């Protein structure tokens, strides 16, 4: 059976639906999963093991047979822990068939097949009885159904069903309890991810649409590595609030709930953002705790247990609100069975129960990512583009802009002293029109609802002249990897017939850079585990590698590296340049060579990014934004994802330059993608 999968096409800027084999989906699921990260999460594994031992011990102390139900068993790790701790029998439930097969293999290899039964079903389909999947109800419930938002993987409905149908009343549960915490803060940096601020430009104030300003924002959580947002980037307005707890050993309801915390404002300011995380009590007394708190809450940040499968959450309030020191306010969190949302009210008001989060009404939050909001608000980046535009625009310029959701056409009009500006939009048209109308520019900056290859002089509103300036950031919403924005090059090629001889192209060119790095932690998501807490999980390594080999082993994957610290082991290397003054070539562009490893460390992979040369002397980097420090510290652009090519094996660098990375890259213009191969030659 075949399946259709959406895939970005850099040559058209569209999302193509491609027919794939039935194995493609689950290979993708496994190849890009967090299984390796979870197996490398020693803090999580140790705490679970301690909690399971304690729970099994409590049941045995009552003289009862220990029957464990493990929902979402994954590799079967927690089930094996339970049997090792003394459980008599364990039912390991896993709905994802490839994972259930892997779990059965791992269980067998570790010699537990006689006491662990792997059930390949969703837990809500599991039956109990003489002819059922389980012979009897369990008296120990072990689960790992959590995501960064705690309940986003359907934990509440699964727990509710388990207590009603699969476990005994007042069973032992590991974890026993979860508690959600929230911190109200003011943060222009974080708030810039959800609202567009007014911009001063050539004596004009460019204002965002009223609909955007009044919109509650995107309903989805913003999950990030909050440890990489320093405390200097926000101001705490109140105490850390304990919002609610869930006791997993009792019957749980998945019905919508509302919880509030009343407190006195400690520091006046603009209430904008809620930072949130949770912890797990693995035992009833709360002596075994697994915390998701960011590193800056630790007295010794080095004790922070890094993990990527559980991060921290950022929630944006529906509207920013000024609060004064000493004022009493109420912070409210509401949730359905899959998501949470926050609101803030005055201390005297009665909190109203909300059964659903407020949706985006302006559409901007649906078409722009949060990093995109931050990018549009970045005044330093904006200054580069304004400076470049000033150098190429004339009062009589006929300017065509090609980028999704860009403000460059407005900048070009205001800087060009009234020159004709036309705007091609490939998506997000409605939001762009709102910006024009909010600034009374809808009659001078034209939105063209036509693709570049279909554009003709007739579309230029009577301007029977050729285009003198072609501009783009470039940014396209379908781009996943850095070089996917080369779609701008394809647009420029399609528009050649309309370009005036000697027309200015901005950016003029782009360069692909790469760098060999040692990751502080990110390497864990792709590193094999082999053994975990004394159990052989090598079969899982093989499953992941087989899925990577199916399609992905020689490809880069996108990651926002500002969240993932790394050290440079080589200098940045420019490996390929794309000249936008020329059309896309018919023949492939290739680059081969070596990069000496000049710093000591473990080489985990290669980072790739684009730098756009707006003019001869103005460059905007989508990767490194500062020179690499003497120690190799890297500072990455927070608005775009970089490409990361992970090595299958770990390579040690002595730093003397004798070891080197060999690379071979080929840009194929027929598909708009880059084929790459890297290897390390040790000293």
XYZ file of C-alpha atoms in Angstrom:
683
model
C 0.000 0.000 0.000
C 1.296 3.466 -0.943
C 1.052 6.671 1.080
C 1.202 10.337 0.097
C 3.661 12.583 1.943
C 4.092 16.346 1.778
C 7.591 17.485 0.821
C 8.966 20.985 0.257
C 10.032 21.576 -3.346
C 12.778 24.253 -3.413
C 12.401 24.723 -7.172
C 8.746 25.790 -6.918
C 8.364 26.927 -3.316
C 5.406 24.582 -3.034
C 4.578 21.599 -0.898
C 4.492 18.612 -3.240
C 2.587 15.446 -2.436
C 4.856 12.529 -3.206
C 3.900 8.862 -3.305
C 5.954 6.779 -0.901
C 5.972 3.162 0.199
C 3.946 2.206 3.262
C 7.147 1.907 5.327
C 8.105 5.555 4.761
C 5.963 7.044 7.525
C 7.152 4.799 10.311
C 10.777 5.025 9.185
C 10.449 8.812 9.413
C 8.805 8.513 12.831
C 11.650 6.387 14.166
C 14.498 8.252 12.432
C 13.384 11.602 13.858
C 12.187 10.267 17.213
C 13.435 11.050 20.722
C 14.112 7.434 21.686
C 17.888 7.894 21.799
C 17.510 11.099 23.799
C 15.289 9.339 26.342
C 17.671 6.395 26.681
C 20.576 8.819 27.246
C 18.548 10.747 29.861
C 20.183 9.215 32.923
C 18.347 11.457 35.393
C 14.995 10.311 34.021
C 15.999 6.655 33.916
C 17.470 6.593 37.428
C 14.442 8.361 38.927
C 12.028 5.982 37.189
C 14.036 2.987 38.382
C 14.012 4.278 41.961
C 10.279 4.972 41.808
C 9.520 1.524 40.360
C 11.583 -0.240 43.016
C 9.743 1.692 45.733
C 6.293 0.972 44.250
C 6.985 -2.747 43.812
C 8.315 -2.850 47.362
C 5.148 -1.267 48.772
C 2.931 -3.823 47.031
C 5.102 -6.719 48.169
C 4.998 -5.368 51.717
C 1.211 -5.792 51.589
C 1.696 -9.447 50.634
C 0.217 -8.986 47.165
C 1.262 -10.358 43.817
C 2.808 -7.496 41.798
C 1.157 -7.012 38.395
C 2.462 -4.030 36.427
C 0.848 -2.199 33.531
C 3.350 -0.181 31.468
C 1.514 2.128 29.031
C 3.630 3.458 26.173
C 6.444 1.003 26.843
C 8.632 2.120 23.915
C 11.790 0.030 24.226
C 10.372 -1.940 27.172
C 12.918 -0.343 29.508
C 10.489 0.469 32.339
C 8.928 -3.008 32.146
C 12.341 -4.630 32.519
C 13.038 -2.356 35.465
C 9.788 -3.523 37.076
C 10.604 -7.217 36.705
C 14.148 -6.665 37.965
C 12.660 -4.845 40.959
C 10.641 -7.958 41.828
C 7.350 -7.633 39.923
C 5.700 -10.958 39.090
C 4.226 -9.968 35.748
C 4.237 -6.942 33.468
C 1.930 -5.994 30.608
C 3.829 -3.669 28.253
C 1.466 -1.742 25.972
C 2.762 -0.043 22.819
C 0.521 1.176 19.972
C 3.299 1.828 17.416
C 3.911 -1.529 15.749
C 7.633 -1.103 14.893
C 8.299 -0.072 18.491
C 6.241 -2.957 19.882
C 8.321 -5.351 17.770
C 11.532 -3.716 18.970
C 10.337 -3.936 22.591
C 9.574 -7.648 22.192
C 13.051 -8.201 20.745
C 14.742 -6.277 23.579
C 12.678 -8.057 26.240
C 13.612 -11.432 24.767
C 17.296 -10.550 24.471
C 17.381 -9.576 28.151
C 15.660 -12.796 29.211
C 12.303 -11.399 30.382
C 9.925 -12.908 27.813
C 8.351 -15.180 30.406
C 7.325 -12.255 32.623
C 6.734 -9.386 30.191
C 3.904 -9.540 27.675
C 4.138 -6.903 24.923
C 0.695 -5.810 23.703
C 0.626 -3.980 20.372
C -2.504 -1.890 20.957
C -3.581 1.516 22.131
C -4.179 1.226 25.856
C -7.851 2.152 25.411
C -8.277 -1.001 23.280
C -6.680 -3.362 25.810
C -9.055 -5.906 27.344
C -8.983 -7.618 30.750
C -10.292 -11.106 31.534
C -9.683 -14.809 30.912
C -9.690 -14.273 27.150
C -8.363 -10.718 27.236
C -4.993 -9.136 26.691
C -4.550 -8.945 30.477
C -5.645 -11.762 32.738
C -6.250 -9.410 35.641
C -6.120 -5.749 36.573
C -2.706 -4.369 37.489
C -1.846 -2.968 40.896
C 1.147 -0.935 39.665
C 0.730 1.573 36.835
C 3.921 2.719 35.104
C 3.735 5.257 32.309
C 5.783 7.703 30.300
C 3.086 9.523 28.342
C 4.359 13.061 28.769
C 5.561 15.817 26.498
C 6.939 19.287 27.189
C 3.402 20.487 28.000
C 2.877 17.414 30.233
C -0.505 16.415 28.777
C 0.083 16.933 25.043
C 0.420 13.241 24.189
C -3.009 12.427 25.551
C -1.876 11.457 29.036
C -5.141 12.429 30.762
C -7.530 10.322 28.620
C -5.118 7.371 28.821
C -4.889 7.594 32.622
C -8.644 8.031 32.919
C -9.318 4.897 30.866
C -6.643 2.883 32.688
C -8.146 3.656 36.103
C -11.635 2.794 34.901
C -10.760 -0.434 33.102
C -7.177 -1.690 33.537
C -5.867 -1.119 37.085
C -7.085 -1.752 40.603
C -8.546 1.020 42.718
C -5.856 2.957 44.620
C -3.067 1.287 42.659
C 0.531 2.326 42.959
C 1.601 4.673 40.160
C 5.019 5.644 38.810
C 5.205 8.542 38.512
C 2.891 9.157 41.441
C 2.276 12.850 40.848
C 2.983 15.709 38.423
C 3.055 19.375 39.397
C 2.915 22.308 36.971
C 4.725 25.572 37.781
C 4.414 29.002 36.175
C 6.391 32.248 36.297
C 4.840 35.532 35.095
C 7.449 37.704 33.365
C 8.014 40.742 31.220
C 10.250 39.998 28.241
C 10.522 42.062 25.091
C 12.639 39.317 23.569
C 9.975 36.656 24.059
C 7.037 38.989 23.375
C 8.608 39.788 20.006
C 7.773 36.205 19.038
C 4.042 36.875 19.071
C 3.489 40.580 18.222
C 4.933 43.027 15.706
C 6.124 46.270 17.258
C 5.695 49.659 15.485
C 8.736 50.560 13.380
C 10.272 53.985 12.799
C 11.334 54.423 9.193
C 12.325 57.573 7.278
C 10.041 59.773 9.344
C 7.198 57.265 9.140
C 5.840 54.982 11.834
C 4.955 51.605 10.378
C 2.197 50.129 12.536
C 0.964 46.535 12.698
C -2.668 45.765 11.813
C -5.209 46.261 14.589
C -6.380 42.665 14.129
C -2.884 41.420 14.939
C -2.511 43.664 17.999
C -5.844 42.485 19.388
C -5.276 38.801 18.590
C -4.704 36.319 21.412
C -2.005 34.644 19.329
C -1.313 31.065 18.345
C -3.022 28.520 20.592
C -0.114 26.067 20.506
C 2.595 25.977 23.153
C 6.044 27.380 22.396
C 8.413 24.675 23.624
C 12.080 25.643 23.859
C 15.285 24.998 25.766
C 14.542 27.749 28.287
C 17.987 27.316 29.798
C 19.320 29.166 26.743
C 17.173 32.228 27.515
C 19.239 33.989 30.196
C 17.500 35.610 33.197
C 18.722 38.961 31.871
C 16.260 38.531 28.986
C 13.209 38.765 31.255
C 11.966 40.324 34.491
C 10.141 38.210 37.050
C 6.958 40.037 38.079
C 5.848 37.641 40.809
C 6.745 34.445 42.629
C 7.025 31.018 41.025
C 3.442 29.737 41.164
C 2.377 26.152 41.783
C -0.570 25.975 39.377
C -1.891 22.430 39.842
C -0.966 18.821 40.565
C -2.239 15.542 39.159
C -2.288 12.375 41.303
C -1.774 9.494 38.884
C -2.642 6.850 41.487
C -6.290 8.008 41.563
C -9.021 8.263 38.966
C -8.292 11.212 36.680
C -10.739 13.207 34.616
C -9.881 14.391 31.122
C -12.628 17.035 31.240
C -11.527 20.694 30.887
C -10.216 22.184 34.126
C -9.237 25.627 35.398
C -6.734 26.377 38.188
C -5.742 29.756 39.598
C -2.979 31.245 41.706
C -3.504 34.565 43.467
C -0.366 36.559 44.309
C 0.980 40.049 44.883
C 3.102 41.587 42.129
C 6.713 41.856 43.315
C 8.052 44.014 40.466
C 5.986 46.374 38.338
C 6.102 46.026 34.591
C 4.300 44.708 31.538
C 2.859 41.221 32.078
C 3.433 39.498 28.759
C 4.655 35.940 29.066
C 4.305 32.879 31.295
C 7.299 30.545 31.629
C 6.213 27.064 32.669
C 7.615 23.655 33.508
C 6.669 20.643 35.592
C 8.154 17.971 37.757
C 7.358 14.357 38.568
C 7.205 12.859 42.053
C 8.079 9.224 41.515
C 6.844 8.261 44.979
C 3.976 9.448 47.259
C 6.330 11.195 49.687
C 7.943 13.276 46.947
C 11.482 12.198 47.825
C 12.255 10.994 44.285
C 11.765 13.997 41.988
C 12.425 14.382 38.278
C 12.344 18.095 37.455
C 12.038 19.937 34.136
C 13.125 23.271 35.645
C 15.619 25.243 33.496
C 19.292 25.372 34.442
C 19.147 28.906 35.852
C 16.918 27.676 38.698
C 19.780 25.477 39.961
C 22.310 26.772 42.489
C 24.872 24.854 40.425
C 23.805 24.928 36.737
C 26.223 22.067 36.054
C 23.799 19.792 37.956
C 21.082 20.508 35.389
C 20.029 17.265 33.627
C 19.804 18.157 29.920
C 17.045 16.571 27.876
C 15.353 17.390 24.595
C 12.295 15.148 24.764
C 11.008 17.275 27.678
C 11.853 20.967 27.563
C 10.102 24.023 28.990
C 7.075 25.950 27.794
C 6.509 29.598 26.918
C 2.924 30.857 26.893
C 1.944 34.284 25.636
C -0.864 36.076 27.438
C -3.812 37.109 25.212
C -2.742 40.737 25.722
C 0.074 42.452 27.582
C -1.057 44.206 30.749
C 0.701 46.721 32.985
C 0.928 45.626 36.611
C 2.168 47.602 39.602
C 4.267 46.480 42.535
C 1.982 45.465 45.400
C -1.007 44.849 43.100
C -2.923 41.608 43.622
C -3.472 39.576 40.456
C -4.732 36.124 39.548
C -2.831 33.896 37.133
C -5.105 31.246 35.662
C -4.240 28.126 33.715
C -6.911 26.197 31.843
C -6.547 22.925 30.025
C -8.498 20.461 27.953
C -7.261 16.903 27.476
C -4.280 17.912 25.310
C -3.176 21.530 25.883
C -2.816 24.375 28.393
C -3.349 28.139 28.141
C -2.948 31.042 30.570
C -4.727 34.287 31.400
C -4.208 37.102 33.927
C -6.874 39.059 35.788
C -7.239 41.554 38.617
C -7.297 40.130 42.124
C -10.869 41.313 42.773
C -12.388 39.638 39.745
C -14.039 36.230 39.674
C -12.149 33.782 37.508
C -14.268 32.429 34.680
C -13.794 28.856 33.567
C -12.553 28.560 29.988
C -13.267 25.284 28.213
C -11.217 26.085 25.110
C -8.287 28.327 24.270
C -8.792 31.455 22.231
C -7.890 30.900 18.561
C -5.838 33.186 16.352
C -8.201 35.649 14.646
C -5.691 37.701 12.638
C -4.216 34.759 10.676
C -0.662 36.069 11.161
C -0.025 33.589 13.972
C -1.187 30.786 11.706
C 1.131 31.611 8.801
C 4.192 33.007 10.635
C 6.249 30.934 12.991
C 7.359 32.478 16.276
C 10.965 32.776 15.051
C 9.573 34.621 12.027
C 7.894 37.167 14.314
C 11.230 37.619 16.052
C 12.983 38.049 12.731
C 10.585 40.772 11.583
C 11.082 42.572 14.917
C 14.889 42.361 14.801
C 15.960 46.003 14.442
C 19.615 45.161 13.691
C 18.643 42.865 10.861
C 16.185 45.480 9.589
C 18.956 48.088 9.558
C 21.047 45.922 7.217
C 18.182 45.623 4.726
C 17.354 49.335 4.932
C 20.962 50.256 4.285
C 21.129 47.901 1.311
C 17.848 49.207 -0.105
C 19.024 52.817 0.169
C 22.064 51.976 -1.947
C 20.084 50.557 -4.879
C 16.720 52.365 -4.954
C 15.993 55.405 -7.093
C 12.848 57.589 -7.207
C 11.840 55.979 -10.497
C 12.614 52.370 -9.490
C 10.187 49.667 -10.524
C 10.616 47.212 -7.695
C 9.402 43.652 -7.452
C 9.591 41.792 -4.128
C 9.569 38.010 -3.837
C 9.317 36.652 -0.285
C 6.604 35.278 1.955
C 5.183 37.642 4.554
C 7.906 40.230 4.047
C 7.859 43.945 4.914
C 10.602 44.747 2.386
C 8.139 46.098 -0.239
C 6.868 48.658 2.277
C 10.448 49.604 3.156
C 11.252 49.899 -0.563
C 8.289 52.203 -1.194
C 9.110 54.519 1.697
C 12.803 54.630 0.794
C 12.219 54.953 -2.949
C 10.449 58.295 -2.640
C 7.278 57.057 -4.256
C 8.753 54.815 -6.922
C 6.499 52.092 -8.304
C 6.620 49.055 -6.047
C 4.950 45.772 -6.905
C 4.796 42.903 -4.471
C 4.645 39.237 -5.404
C 3.359 37.024 -2.626
C 3.508 33.274 -2.849
C 1.518 32.755 0.372
C 0.306 34.699 3.429
C -1.399 37.242 1.150
C -4.140 38.151 3.625
C -1.695 39.244 6.359
C 0.286 41.340 3.902
C -2.843 43.161 2.761
C -3.669 43.913 6.413
C -0.267 45.585 6.854
C -0.782 47.719 3.767
C -4.264 48.785 4.838
C -3.104 49.585 8.384
C -0.559 52.014 6.900
C -2.743 53.359 4.039
C -0.425 51.878 1.436
C -2.839 49.563 -0.354
C -3.021 51.880 -3.365
C 0.717 52.357 -3.812
C 2.141 48.950 -2.971
C 0.424 46.302 -5.047
C -0.105 42.691 -4.052
C 0.007 40.463 -7.085
C -1.830 37.178 -6.802
C 0.294 35.445 -9.404
C 3.353 33.214 -9.374
C 6.653 34.589 -10.766
C 6.695 32.328 -13.814
C 3.205 33.590 -14.742
C 3.953 37.281 -14.245
C 3.797 39.581 -17.263
C 4.071 43.322 -17.893
C 0.281 43.485 -17.872
C 0.297 42.613 -14.168
C 2.372 45.689 -13.295
C -0.649 47.989 -13.117
C 0.016 49.827 -16.334
C 3.757 50.130 -15.813
C 4.861 49.249 -19.341
C 8.458 49.155 -18.225
C 10.844 46.461 -17.126
C 11.721 45.741 -13.508
C 14.752 47.648 -12.255
C 14.989 46.177 -8.748
C 14.235 42.624 -7.614
C 14.313 42.096 -3.841
C 13.791 39.267 -1.371
C 14.975 38.458 2.142
C 14.674 35.619 1.062
C 12.112 33.866 3.268
C 9.613 31.199 2.249
C 7.281 29.420 4.632
C 7.849 26.037 2.965
C 11.640 26.158 3.462
C 12.957 23.620 5.955
C 16.709 23.602 5.374
C 18.861 26.707 4.803
C 19.319 26.171 1.067
C 15.599 25.759 0.432
C 15.376 29.570 0.323
C 17.264 29.324 -2.956
C 13.758 29.303 -4.362
C 14.446 33.040 -4.693
C 17.024 32.115 -7.344
C 14.422 30.117 -9.255
C 12.035 33.074 -9.070
C 14.748 35.394 -10.344
C 15.348 33.005 -13.254
C 11.626 32.872 -14.088
C 11.491 36.689 -14.076
C 14.511 37.199 -16.353
C 12.347 38.269 -19.273
C 10.925 41.150 -17.196
C 14.202 42.395 -15.712
C 15.821 45.547 -17.065
C 19.435 45.051 -18.259
C 21.670 45.720 -15.279
C 18.753 45.373 -12.860
C 19.697 45.346 -9.176
C 19.151 42.042 -7.395
C 18.948 41.986 -3.595
C 20.460 39.830 -2.291
C 23.107 39.763 -5.002
C 24.364 36.324 -4.030
C 24.485 33.750 -1.269
C 27.184 31.540 0.195
C 26.762 28.185 1.868
C 29.030 27.827 4.902
C 29.891 24.818 7.012
C 31.643 24.109 10.281
C 32.644 20.953 12.172
C 31.387 21.076 15.764
C 31.311 19.394 19.129
C 27.827 19.603 20.641
C 27.454 20.054 24.357
C 24.326 17.890 24.462
C 22.517 17.674 21.116
C 24.650 14.694 20.058
C 22.539 12.537 22.392
C 19.527 12.580 20.062
C 21.418 10.614 17.386
C 23.985 8.642 19.409
C 23.486 4.882 19.872
C 22.910 3.788 23.458
C 23.802 0.084 23.496
C 23.031 -0.398 27.209
C 20.739 1.557 29.519
C 20.685 1.067 33.290
C 22.256 -2.364 32.774
C 19.801 -3.508 30.073
C 20.832 -4.349 26.510
C 18.904 -1.982 24.210
C 21.158 -2.453 21.202
C 18.210 -3.675 19.147
C 16.758 -0.161 19.390
C 19.980 1.293 18.007
C 19.627 -1.043 15.039
C 15.999 -0.055 14.471
C 16.877 3.657 14.492
C 19.860 3.153 12.184
C 17.797 1.064 9.753
C 15.241 3.870 9.576
C 17.974 6.457 9.031
C 19.459 4.313 6.267
C 16.043 4.048 4.616
C 16.252 7.667 3.455
C 17.935 10.018 5.872
C 21.459 8.842 6.750
C 23.226 11.165 4.292
C 21.042 14.211 4.828
C 21.184 17.193 7.120
C 18.310 17.954 9.465
C 17.129 21.390 10.646
C 17.834 22.525 14.227
C 17.669 25.962 15.926
C 21.227 25.919 17.227
C 20.799 28.959 19.484
C 19.090 26.429 21.783
C 21.916 23.893 21.544
C 25.421 25.073 22.555
C 28.350 23.766 20.564
C 32.057 24.387 20.014
C 33.678 24.913 16.644
C 36.450 22.441 15.832
C 37.277 24.062 12.493
C 37.038 27.537 11.084
C 33.898 28.372 9.031
C 34.349 27.239 5.437
C 32.552 28.805 2.442
C 31.835 25.810 0.252
C 29.421 27.025 -2.414
C 28.346 30.425 -3.771
C 25.151 31.138 -5.686
C 25.199 34.176 -7.971
C 21.707 35.644 -8.154
C 22.841 38.055 -10.871
C 22.808 34.993 -13.111
C 20.078 32.447 -13.801
C 20.042 29.042 -12.127
C 22.530 26.935 -14.093
C 21.474 23.791 -15.877
C 24.484 21.834 -14.639
C 25.093 20.818 -10.986
C 27.402 22.863 -8.769
C 29.931 20.765 -6.838
C 32.448 21.413 -4.097
C 34.991 19.044 -2.577
C 37.797 19.461 -0.087
C 38.962 19.006 3.486
C 38.635 20.985 6.723
C 41.448 20.504 9.271
C 40.229 19.998 12.838
C 42.067 22.770 14.679
C 40.499 22.458 18.163
C 40.557 19.571 20.595
C 37.219 17.822 21.143
C 34.714 15.258 19.920
C 33.506 15.883 16.380
C 29.786 15.094 16.374
C 28.847 16.519 13.011
C 28.741 19.388 10.526
C 26.650 22.559 10.711
C 25.577 24.233 7.456
C 24.008 27.659 6.944
C 23.484 30.410 4.382
C 24.857 33.930 4.309
C 23.129 36.409 1.992
C 25.211 39.143 0.408
C 22.693 41.972 0.068
C 25.310 44.186 -1.581
C 29.079 44.061 -1.972
C 29.579 45.245 1.610
C 26.420 44.160 3.474
C 25.953 40.503 4.453
C 23.259 38.916 6.597
C 24.074 35.559 8.205
C 21.505 32.873 8.896
C 24.128 31.015 10.917
C 26.987 32.477 12.945
C 26.230 36.032 14.058
C 29.525 36.703 15.863
C 33.139 35.616 15.352
C 33.969 32.288 16.970
C 35.652 32.769 20.355
C 39.136 31.475 21.169
C 37.530 28.535 22.984
C 35.337 27.787 19.955
C 32.063 29.157 21.351
C 29.471 29.802 18.633
C 26.627 32.334 18.622
C 23.836 31.387 16.217
C 21.072 33.329 14.494
C 17.897 32.821 16.590
C 15.479 33.325 13.690
C 16.412 30.517 11.308
C 17.247 26.860 11.689
C 20.655 25.614 10.640
C 21.315 22.297 8.919
C 23.053 19.613 10.984
C 24.696 16.521 9.526
C 25.363 14.041 12.339
C 28.240 11.591 12.098
C 27.337 7.998 12.784
C 30.501 7.525 14.840
C 32.200 9.835 17.317
C 35.528 11.282 16.148
C 38.230 12.532 18.494
C 40.181 15.642 17.483
C 43.549 16.399 19.035
C 43.354 19.930 17.655
C 46.695 19.836 15.848
C 45.129 19.981 12.386
C 46.316 16.542 11.325
C 42.800 15.099 11.492
C 40.426 16.584 8.942
C 36.866 16.416 7.655
C 36.540 15.472 4.015
C 33.468 16.857 2.259
C 31.702 16.474 -1.049
C 28.617 18.569 -1.833
C 26.607 18.802 -5.032
C 23.773 21.245 -5.641
C 21.367 19.669 -8.124
C 19.404 22.471 -9.842
C 16.790 20.037 -11.122
C 15.559 19.382 -7.573
C 16.919 22.429 -5.735
C 18.574 20.285 -3.104
C 22.100 19.429 -1.998
C 23.553 15.936 -1.923
C 26.292 15.708 0.671
C 28.828 13.329 2.079
C 31.242 13.865 4.949
C 33.894 11.709 6.537
C 36.693 12.227 9.049
C 40.289 11.273 8.410
C 41.933 10.728 11.813
C 45.479 11.905 12.464
